[in-house]
Amino acid sequence: MGKGDRRTKRGKIWRGSHGKTRTKKGKRTVSTTAAA
């Protein structure tokens, strides 16, 4: 966990990458329209 971890949302923001934990639309909650 932490900035270096690409599996956490924090790590993704720090890296500038996107994925399941950090979608391109998502603000804070990923569960809202995660399938769409």
mmCIF file of the C-alpha atoms, coordinates in Angstrom:
data_MODEL
# 
_entry.id   MODEL 
# 
loop_
_atom_site.group_PDB 
_atom_site.id 
_atom_site.type_symbol 
_atom_site.label_atom_id 
_atom_site.label_alt_id 
_atom_site.label_comp_id 
_atom_site.label_asym_id 
_atom_site.label_entity_id 
_atom_site.label_seq_id 
_atom_site.pdbx_PDB_ins_code 
_atom_site.Cartn_x 
_atom_site.Cartn_y 
_atom_site.Cartn_z 
_atom_site.occupancy 
_atom_site.B_iso_or_equiv 
_atom_site.pdbx_formal_charge 
_atom_site.auth_seq_id 
_atom_site.auth_comp_id 
_atom_site.auth_asym_id 
_atom_site.auth_atom_id 
_atom_site.pdbx_PDB_model_num 
ATOM 1  C CA . MET A 1 1  ? 0.000   0.000  0.000   1.00 0.00 ? 1  MET A CA 1 
ATOM 2  C CA . GLY A 1 2  ? 1.098   3.550  -0.616  1.00 0.00 ? 2  GLY A CA 1 
ATOM 3  C CA . LYS A 1 3  ? 2.226   5.729  -3.458  1.00 0.00 ? 3  LYS A CA 1 
ATOM 4  C CA . GLY A 1 4  ? 4.398   3.105  -5.125  1.00 0.00 ? 4  GLY A CA 1 
ATOM 5  C CA . ASP A 1 5  ? 1.689   0.436  -5.156  1.00 0.00 ? 5  ASP A CA 1 
ATOM 6  C CA . ARG A 1 6  ? 0.004   0.328  -8.537  1.00 0.00 ? 6  ARG A CA 1 
ATOM 7  C CA . ARG A 1 7  ? -2.862  -1.755 -7.140  1.00 0.00 ? 7  ARG A CA 1 
ATOM 8  C CA . THR A 1 8  ? -4.167  1.049  -4.931  1.00 0.00 ? 8  THR A CA 1 
ATOM 9  C CA . LYS A 1 9  ? -5.985  4.175  -6.068  1.00 0.00 ? 9  LYS A CA 1 
ATOM 10 C CA . ARG A 1 10 ? -3.320  6.397  -4.487  1.00 0.00 ? 10 ARG A CA 1 
ATOM 11 C CA . GLY A 1 11 ? -0.604  4.573  -6.384  1.00 0.00 ? 11 GLY A CA 1 
ATOM 12 C CA . LYS A 1 12 ? -2.483  4.950  -9.637  1.00 0.00 ? 12 LYS A CA 1 
ATOM 13 C CA . ILE A 1 13 ? -2.957  8.679  -9.142  1.00 0.00 ? 13 ILE A CA 1 
ATOM 14 C CA . TRP A 1 14 ? 0.751   8.993  -8.333  1.00 0.00 ? 14 TRP A CA 1 
ATOM 15 C CA . ARG A 1 15 ? 1.723   6.960  -11.386 1.00 0.00 ? 15 ARG A CA 1 
ATOM 16 C CA . GLY A 1 16 ? -0.875  8.566  -13.637 1.00 0.00 ? 16 GLY A CA 1 
ATOM 17 C CA . SER A 1 17 ? -2.323  5.221  -14.648 1.00 0.00 ? 17 SER A CA 1 
ATOM 18 C CA . HIS A 1 18 ? -5.897  3.986  -14.708 1.00 0.00 ? 18 HIS A CA 1 
ATOM 19 C CA . GLY A 1 19 ? -7.591  0.678  -14.056 1.00 0.00 ? 19 GLY A CA 1 
ATOM 20 C CA . LYS A 1 20 ? -10.289 -0.997 -11.983 1.00 0.00 ? 20 LYS A CA 1 
ATOM 21 C CA . THR A 1 21 ? -9.375  0.840  -8.822  1.00 0.00 ? 21 THR A CA 1 
ATOM 22 C CA . ARG A 1 22 ? -9.094  4.154  -10.637 1.00 0.00 ? 22 ARG A CA 1 
ATOM 23 C CA . THR A 1 23 ? -11.302 4.643  -13.653 1.00 0.00 ? 23 THR A CA 1 
ATOM 24 C CA . LYS A 1 24 ? -10.852 7.583  -16.027 1.00 0.00 ? 24 LYS A CA 1 
ATOM 25 C CA . LYS A 1 25 ? -14.192 9.096  -14.991 1.00 0.00 ? 25 LYS A CA 1 
ATOM 26 C CA . GLY A 1 26 ? -14.184 8.263  -11.285 1.00 0.00 ? 26 GLY A CA 1 
ATOM 27 C CA . LYS A 1 27 ? -13.837 10.991 -8.699  1.00 0.00 ? 27 LYS A CA 1 
ATOM 28 C CA . ARG A 1 28 ? -13.762 9.117  -5.407  1.00 0.00 ? 28 ARG A CA 1 
ATOM 29 C CA . THR A 1 29 ? -16.152 6.177  -5.579  1.00 0.00 ? 29 THR A CA 1 
ATOM 30 C CA . VAL A 1 30 ? -15.413 3.553  -8.177  1.00 0.00 ? 30 VAL A CA 1 
ATOM 31 C CA . SER A 1 31 ? -18.530 1.532  -7.388  1.00 0.00 ? 31 SER A CA 1 
ATOM 32 C CA . THR A 1 32 ? -20.713 4.091  -9.156  1.00 0.00 ? 32 THR A CA 1 
ATOM 33 C CA . THR A 1 33 ? -21.093 2.899  -12.750 1.00 0.00 ? 33 THR A CA 1 
ATOM 34 C CA . ALA A 1 34 ? -18.007 0.727  -12.590 1.00 0.00 ? 34 ALA A CA 1 
ATOM 35 C CA . ALA A 1 35 ? -19.464 -1.616 -15.192 1.00 0.00 ? 35 ALA A CA 1 
ATOM 36 C CA . ALA A 1 36 ? -20.256 1.215  -17.574 1.00 0.00 ? 36 ALA A CA 1 
# 
